[in-house]
Short mmCIF file of C-alpha atoms in Angstrom, two decimals:
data_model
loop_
_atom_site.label_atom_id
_atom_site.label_comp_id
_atom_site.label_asym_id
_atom_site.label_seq_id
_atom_site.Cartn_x
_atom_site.Cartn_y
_atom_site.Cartn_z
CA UNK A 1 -96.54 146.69 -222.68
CA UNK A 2 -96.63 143.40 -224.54
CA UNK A 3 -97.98 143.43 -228.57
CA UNK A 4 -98.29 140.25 -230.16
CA UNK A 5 -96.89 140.25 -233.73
CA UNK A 6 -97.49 136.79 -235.11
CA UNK A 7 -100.40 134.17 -235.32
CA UNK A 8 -99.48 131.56 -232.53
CA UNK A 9 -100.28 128.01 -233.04
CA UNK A 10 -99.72 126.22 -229.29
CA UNK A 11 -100.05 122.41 -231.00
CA UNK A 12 -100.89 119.77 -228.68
CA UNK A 13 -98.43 121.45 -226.21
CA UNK A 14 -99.90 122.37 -222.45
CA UNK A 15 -100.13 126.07 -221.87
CA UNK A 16 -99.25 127.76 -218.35
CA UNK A 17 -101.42 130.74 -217.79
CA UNK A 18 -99.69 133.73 -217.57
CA UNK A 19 -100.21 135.59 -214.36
CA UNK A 20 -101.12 131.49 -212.85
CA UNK A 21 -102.33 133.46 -208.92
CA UNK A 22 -102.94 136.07 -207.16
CA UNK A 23 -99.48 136.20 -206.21
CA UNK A 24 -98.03 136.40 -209.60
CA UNK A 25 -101.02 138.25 -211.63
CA UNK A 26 -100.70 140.22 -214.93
CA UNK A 27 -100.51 144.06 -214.69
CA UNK A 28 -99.41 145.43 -217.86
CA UNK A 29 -101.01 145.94 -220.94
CA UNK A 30 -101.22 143.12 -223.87
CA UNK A 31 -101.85 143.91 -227.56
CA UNK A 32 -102.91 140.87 -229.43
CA UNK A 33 -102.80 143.01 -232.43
CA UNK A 34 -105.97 140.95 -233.52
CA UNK A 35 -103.45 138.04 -234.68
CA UNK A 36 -104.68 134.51 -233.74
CA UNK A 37 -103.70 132.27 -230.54
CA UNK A 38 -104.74 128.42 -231.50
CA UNK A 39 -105.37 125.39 -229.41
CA UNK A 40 -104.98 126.78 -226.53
CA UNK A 41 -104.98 123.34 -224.64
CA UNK A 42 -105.10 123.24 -220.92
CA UNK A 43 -105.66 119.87 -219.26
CA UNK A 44 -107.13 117.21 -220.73
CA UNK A 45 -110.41 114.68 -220.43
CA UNK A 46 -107.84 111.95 -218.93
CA UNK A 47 -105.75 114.28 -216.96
CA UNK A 48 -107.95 117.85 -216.25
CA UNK A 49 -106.05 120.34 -214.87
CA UNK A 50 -106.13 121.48 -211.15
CA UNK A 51 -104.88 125.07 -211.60
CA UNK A 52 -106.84 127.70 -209.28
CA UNK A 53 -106.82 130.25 -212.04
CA UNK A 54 -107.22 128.81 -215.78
CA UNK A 55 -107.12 130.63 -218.65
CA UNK A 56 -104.50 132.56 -221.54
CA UNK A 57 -104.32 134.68 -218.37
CA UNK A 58 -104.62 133.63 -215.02
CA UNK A 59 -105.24 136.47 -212.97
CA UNK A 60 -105.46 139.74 -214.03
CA UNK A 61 -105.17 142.76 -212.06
CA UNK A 62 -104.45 146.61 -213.45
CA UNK A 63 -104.54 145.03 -216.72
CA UNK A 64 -105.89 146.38 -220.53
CA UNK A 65 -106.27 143.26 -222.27
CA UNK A 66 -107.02 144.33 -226.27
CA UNK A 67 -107.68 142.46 -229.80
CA UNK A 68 -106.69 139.06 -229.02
CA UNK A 69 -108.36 136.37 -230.73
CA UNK A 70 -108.24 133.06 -229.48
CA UNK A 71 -109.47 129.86 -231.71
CA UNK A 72 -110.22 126.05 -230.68
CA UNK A 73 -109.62 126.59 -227.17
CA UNK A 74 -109.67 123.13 -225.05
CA UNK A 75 -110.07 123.19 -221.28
CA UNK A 76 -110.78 120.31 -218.46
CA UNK A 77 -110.62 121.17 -215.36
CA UNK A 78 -111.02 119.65 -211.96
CA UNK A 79 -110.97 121.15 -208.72
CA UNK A 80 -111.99 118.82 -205.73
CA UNK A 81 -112.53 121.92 -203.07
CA UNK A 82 -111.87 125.08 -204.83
CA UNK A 83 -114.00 127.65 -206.18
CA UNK A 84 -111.74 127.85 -209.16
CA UNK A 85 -112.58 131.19 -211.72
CA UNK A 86 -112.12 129.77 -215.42
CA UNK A 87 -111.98 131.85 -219.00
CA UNK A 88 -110.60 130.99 -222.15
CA UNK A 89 -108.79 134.42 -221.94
CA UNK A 90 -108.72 135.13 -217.91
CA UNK A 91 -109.59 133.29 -214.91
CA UNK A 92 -109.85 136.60 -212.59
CA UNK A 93 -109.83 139.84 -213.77
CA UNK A 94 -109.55 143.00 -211.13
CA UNK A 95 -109.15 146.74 -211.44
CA UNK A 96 -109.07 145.65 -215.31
CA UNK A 97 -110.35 146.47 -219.20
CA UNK A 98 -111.06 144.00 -221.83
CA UNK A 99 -112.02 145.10 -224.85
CA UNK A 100 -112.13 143.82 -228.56
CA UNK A 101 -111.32 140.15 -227.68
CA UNK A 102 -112.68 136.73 -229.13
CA UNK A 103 -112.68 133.37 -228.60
CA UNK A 104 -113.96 129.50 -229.51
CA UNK A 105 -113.68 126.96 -227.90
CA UNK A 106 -114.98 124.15 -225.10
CA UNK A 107 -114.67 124.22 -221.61
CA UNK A 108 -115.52 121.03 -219.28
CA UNK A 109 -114.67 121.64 -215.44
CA UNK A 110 -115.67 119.54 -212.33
CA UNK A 111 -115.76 121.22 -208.38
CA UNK A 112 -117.05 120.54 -205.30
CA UNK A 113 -117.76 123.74 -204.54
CA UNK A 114 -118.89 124.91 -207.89
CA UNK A 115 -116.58 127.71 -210.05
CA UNK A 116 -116.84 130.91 -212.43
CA UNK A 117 -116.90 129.52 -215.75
CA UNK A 118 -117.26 132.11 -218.28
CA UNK A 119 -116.71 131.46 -222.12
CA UNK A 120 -114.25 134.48 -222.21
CA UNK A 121 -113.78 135.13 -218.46
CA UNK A 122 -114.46 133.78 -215.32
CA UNK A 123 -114.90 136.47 -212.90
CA UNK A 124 -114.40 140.25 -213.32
CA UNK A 125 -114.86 142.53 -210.23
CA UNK A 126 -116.14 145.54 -209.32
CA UNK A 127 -113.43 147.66 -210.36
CA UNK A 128 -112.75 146.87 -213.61
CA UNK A 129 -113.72 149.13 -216.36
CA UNK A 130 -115.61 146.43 -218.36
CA UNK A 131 -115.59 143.88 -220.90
CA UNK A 132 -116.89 146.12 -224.46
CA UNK A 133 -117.03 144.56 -227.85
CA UNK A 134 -116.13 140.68 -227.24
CA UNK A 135 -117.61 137.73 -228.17
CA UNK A 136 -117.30 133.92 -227.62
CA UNK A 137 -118.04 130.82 -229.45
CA UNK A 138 -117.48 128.43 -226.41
CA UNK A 139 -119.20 125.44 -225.70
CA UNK A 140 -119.50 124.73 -221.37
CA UNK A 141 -120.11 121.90 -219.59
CA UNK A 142 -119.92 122.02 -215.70
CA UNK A 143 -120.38 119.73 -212.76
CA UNK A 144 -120.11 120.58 -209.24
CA UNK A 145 -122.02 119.89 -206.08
CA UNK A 146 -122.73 123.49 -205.00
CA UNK A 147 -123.66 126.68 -207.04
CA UNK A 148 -121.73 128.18 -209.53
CA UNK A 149 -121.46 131.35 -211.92
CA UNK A 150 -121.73 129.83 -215.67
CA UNK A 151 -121.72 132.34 -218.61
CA UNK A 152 -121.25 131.70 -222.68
CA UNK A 153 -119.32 134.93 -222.21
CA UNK A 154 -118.39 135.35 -218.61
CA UNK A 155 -119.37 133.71 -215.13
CA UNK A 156 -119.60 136.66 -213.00
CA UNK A 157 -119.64 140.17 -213.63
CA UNK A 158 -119.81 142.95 -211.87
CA UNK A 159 -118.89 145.51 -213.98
CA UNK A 160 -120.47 146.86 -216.95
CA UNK A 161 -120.85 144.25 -220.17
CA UNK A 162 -121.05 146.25 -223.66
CA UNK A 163 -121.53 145.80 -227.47
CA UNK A 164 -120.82 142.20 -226.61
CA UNK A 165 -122.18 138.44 -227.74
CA UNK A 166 -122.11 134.84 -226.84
CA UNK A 167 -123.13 131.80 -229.47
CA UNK A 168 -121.53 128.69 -227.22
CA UNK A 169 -123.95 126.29 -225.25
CA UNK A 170 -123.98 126.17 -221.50
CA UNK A 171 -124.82 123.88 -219.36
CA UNK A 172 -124.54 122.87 -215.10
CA UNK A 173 -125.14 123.51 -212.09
CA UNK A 174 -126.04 127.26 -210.87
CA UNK A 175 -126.71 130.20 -212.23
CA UNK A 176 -126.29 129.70 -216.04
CA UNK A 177 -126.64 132.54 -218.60
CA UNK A 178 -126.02 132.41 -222.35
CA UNK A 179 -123.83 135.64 -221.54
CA UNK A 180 -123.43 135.59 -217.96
CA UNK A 181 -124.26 133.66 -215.00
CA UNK A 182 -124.26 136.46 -212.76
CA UNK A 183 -124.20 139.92 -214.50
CA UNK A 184 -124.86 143.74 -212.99
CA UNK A 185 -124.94 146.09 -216.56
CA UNK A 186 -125.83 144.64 -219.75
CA UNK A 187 -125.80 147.38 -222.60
CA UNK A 188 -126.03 146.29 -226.37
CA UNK A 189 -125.70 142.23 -225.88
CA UNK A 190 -127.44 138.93 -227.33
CA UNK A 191 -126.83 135.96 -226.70
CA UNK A 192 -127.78 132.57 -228.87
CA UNK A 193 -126.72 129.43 -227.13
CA UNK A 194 -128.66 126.99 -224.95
CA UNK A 195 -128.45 126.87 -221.88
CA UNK A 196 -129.35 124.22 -219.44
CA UNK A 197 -129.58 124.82 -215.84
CA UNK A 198 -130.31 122.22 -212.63
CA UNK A 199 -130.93 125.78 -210.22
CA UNK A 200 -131.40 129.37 -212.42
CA UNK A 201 -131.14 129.68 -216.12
CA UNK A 202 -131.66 132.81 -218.54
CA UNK A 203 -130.87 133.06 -222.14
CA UNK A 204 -129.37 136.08 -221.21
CA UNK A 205 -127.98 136.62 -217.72
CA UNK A 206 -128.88 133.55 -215.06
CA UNK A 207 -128.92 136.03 -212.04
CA UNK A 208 -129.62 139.87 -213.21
CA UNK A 209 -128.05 142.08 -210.12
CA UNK A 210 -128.15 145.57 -213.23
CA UNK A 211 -129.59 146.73 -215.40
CA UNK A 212 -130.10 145.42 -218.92
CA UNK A 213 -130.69 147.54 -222.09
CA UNK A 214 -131.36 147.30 -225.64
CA UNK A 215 -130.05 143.52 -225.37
CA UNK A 216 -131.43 139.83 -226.31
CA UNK A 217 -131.34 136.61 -226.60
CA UNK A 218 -132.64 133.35 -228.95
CA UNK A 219 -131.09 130.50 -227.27
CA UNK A 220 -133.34 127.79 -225.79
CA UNK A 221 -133.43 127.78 -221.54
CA UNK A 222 -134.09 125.03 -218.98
CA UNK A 223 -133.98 125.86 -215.34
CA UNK A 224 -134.95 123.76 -212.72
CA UNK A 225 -136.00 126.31 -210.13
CA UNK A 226 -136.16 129.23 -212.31
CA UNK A 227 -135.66 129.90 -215.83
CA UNK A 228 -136.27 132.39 -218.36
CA UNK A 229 -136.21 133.82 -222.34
CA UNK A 230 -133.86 136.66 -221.36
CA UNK A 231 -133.56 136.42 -217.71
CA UNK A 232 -133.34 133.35 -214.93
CA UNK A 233 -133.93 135.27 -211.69
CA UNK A 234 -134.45 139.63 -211.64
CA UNK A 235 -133.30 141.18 -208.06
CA UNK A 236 -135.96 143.84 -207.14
CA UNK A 237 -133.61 146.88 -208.17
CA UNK A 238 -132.74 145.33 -211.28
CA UNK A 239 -134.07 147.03 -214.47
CA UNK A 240 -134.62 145.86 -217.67
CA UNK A 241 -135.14 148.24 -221.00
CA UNK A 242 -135.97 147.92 -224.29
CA UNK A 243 -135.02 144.17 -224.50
CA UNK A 244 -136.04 140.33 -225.05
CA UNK A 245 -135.70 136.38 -224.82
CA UNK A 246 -137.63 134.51 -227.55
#
């Protein structure tokens, strides 16, 4: 168990992210005690970063990760093969919680193969219990040569999203949503960014695999193959309820 008891400024110093693989992941539990982490700088536009897992944390796995607030983020990343996950606060997240967290921000990443770029988190699996009352303010700008999973809030999701927002602009290559680029349950979300998409974008959720309720979005949406107000592309099971794009 880890609280954090003072604001931390991290300067123009490059941070390391805790947990940095697979091999070395987070499991405990971290308190940010809704104190402030600052310029949280990782890479930079002459000399981007080519870290698998980016973010405060790497990888997270059996992890609670609570009221930690992170302002003026700065991440460049570039990953010539990889399919690198990328958040301001995790890269990876299994068998995890997340809950009462913030952040601001800009990410810029480059891959071949495309990545998980999510405002807050990259990608969160299956298992986890769910990311429930966050928000980001993180502007994303990716470029790969193959799809990727692009969210203002998180690139790929597969467990349940609650009581959450997004404001940051996205744009790339993939599915793009102004929450999440690829997102099962969506309960109690907007999201007001742009986003800009050369395959799927949704002001919402670029690829909706869940179902979405009593959730929105405002932000403008270009797609190139498919785009739309609240959602870029709906899988047949999907469901959405009470809920809108304008």
């Amino acid at each position: 168990y880890f609280k954090q008891t003072n604001d931390i400024d991290i300067g123009r110093l490059q941070w390391n992210p805790i947990g940095a693989s697979a091999t070395e992941e987070f499991r405990g539990i971290f308190d940010g005690n809704n104190k402030v982490i600052s310029n949280l700088n990782i890479g930079t536009s002459a000399m981007p970063s080519e870290l698998e897992e980016i973010g405060l944390f790497g990888y997270l796995s059996g992890a609670v990760i609570h009221n930690v607030n992170i302002e003026n983020a700065s991440i460049f990343s570039s990953l010539p093969d990889y399919y690198g996950p990328i958040g301001t606060l995790a890269g990876e997240v299994n068998s995890s919680l997340i809950h009462h967290c913030s952040a601001s921000g800009t990410i810029s990443s480059s891959s071949y193969s495309g990545s998980y770029v999510g405002g807050l988190v990259g990608k969160i699996d299956y298992y986890s219990q769910g990311i429930i009352a966050c928000s980001a303010h993180v502007d994303i700008s990716v470029s790969s040569s193959y799809s990727g999973d692009v969210g203002g809030l998180v690139g790929e999701a597969y467990c349940p999203i609650i009581c959450s927002n997004a404001s940051g602009d996205v744009s790339g290559y993939g599915y793009l949503g102004g929450l999440a680029g690829d997102g099962a349950a969506v309960t109690d979300c907007y999201a007001t960014g742009a986003v800009s998409s050369s395959n799927m974008g949704g002001g919402l959720v670029g690829y909706q695999s869940g179902t979405i309720l009593n959730s929105y979005a405002t932000g403008s949406v270009y797609g190139y193959n498919y785009a739309g107000g609240l959602v870029g592309f709906h899988n047949y099971y999907a469901e959405i309820k009470n809920s809108f794009g304008s």
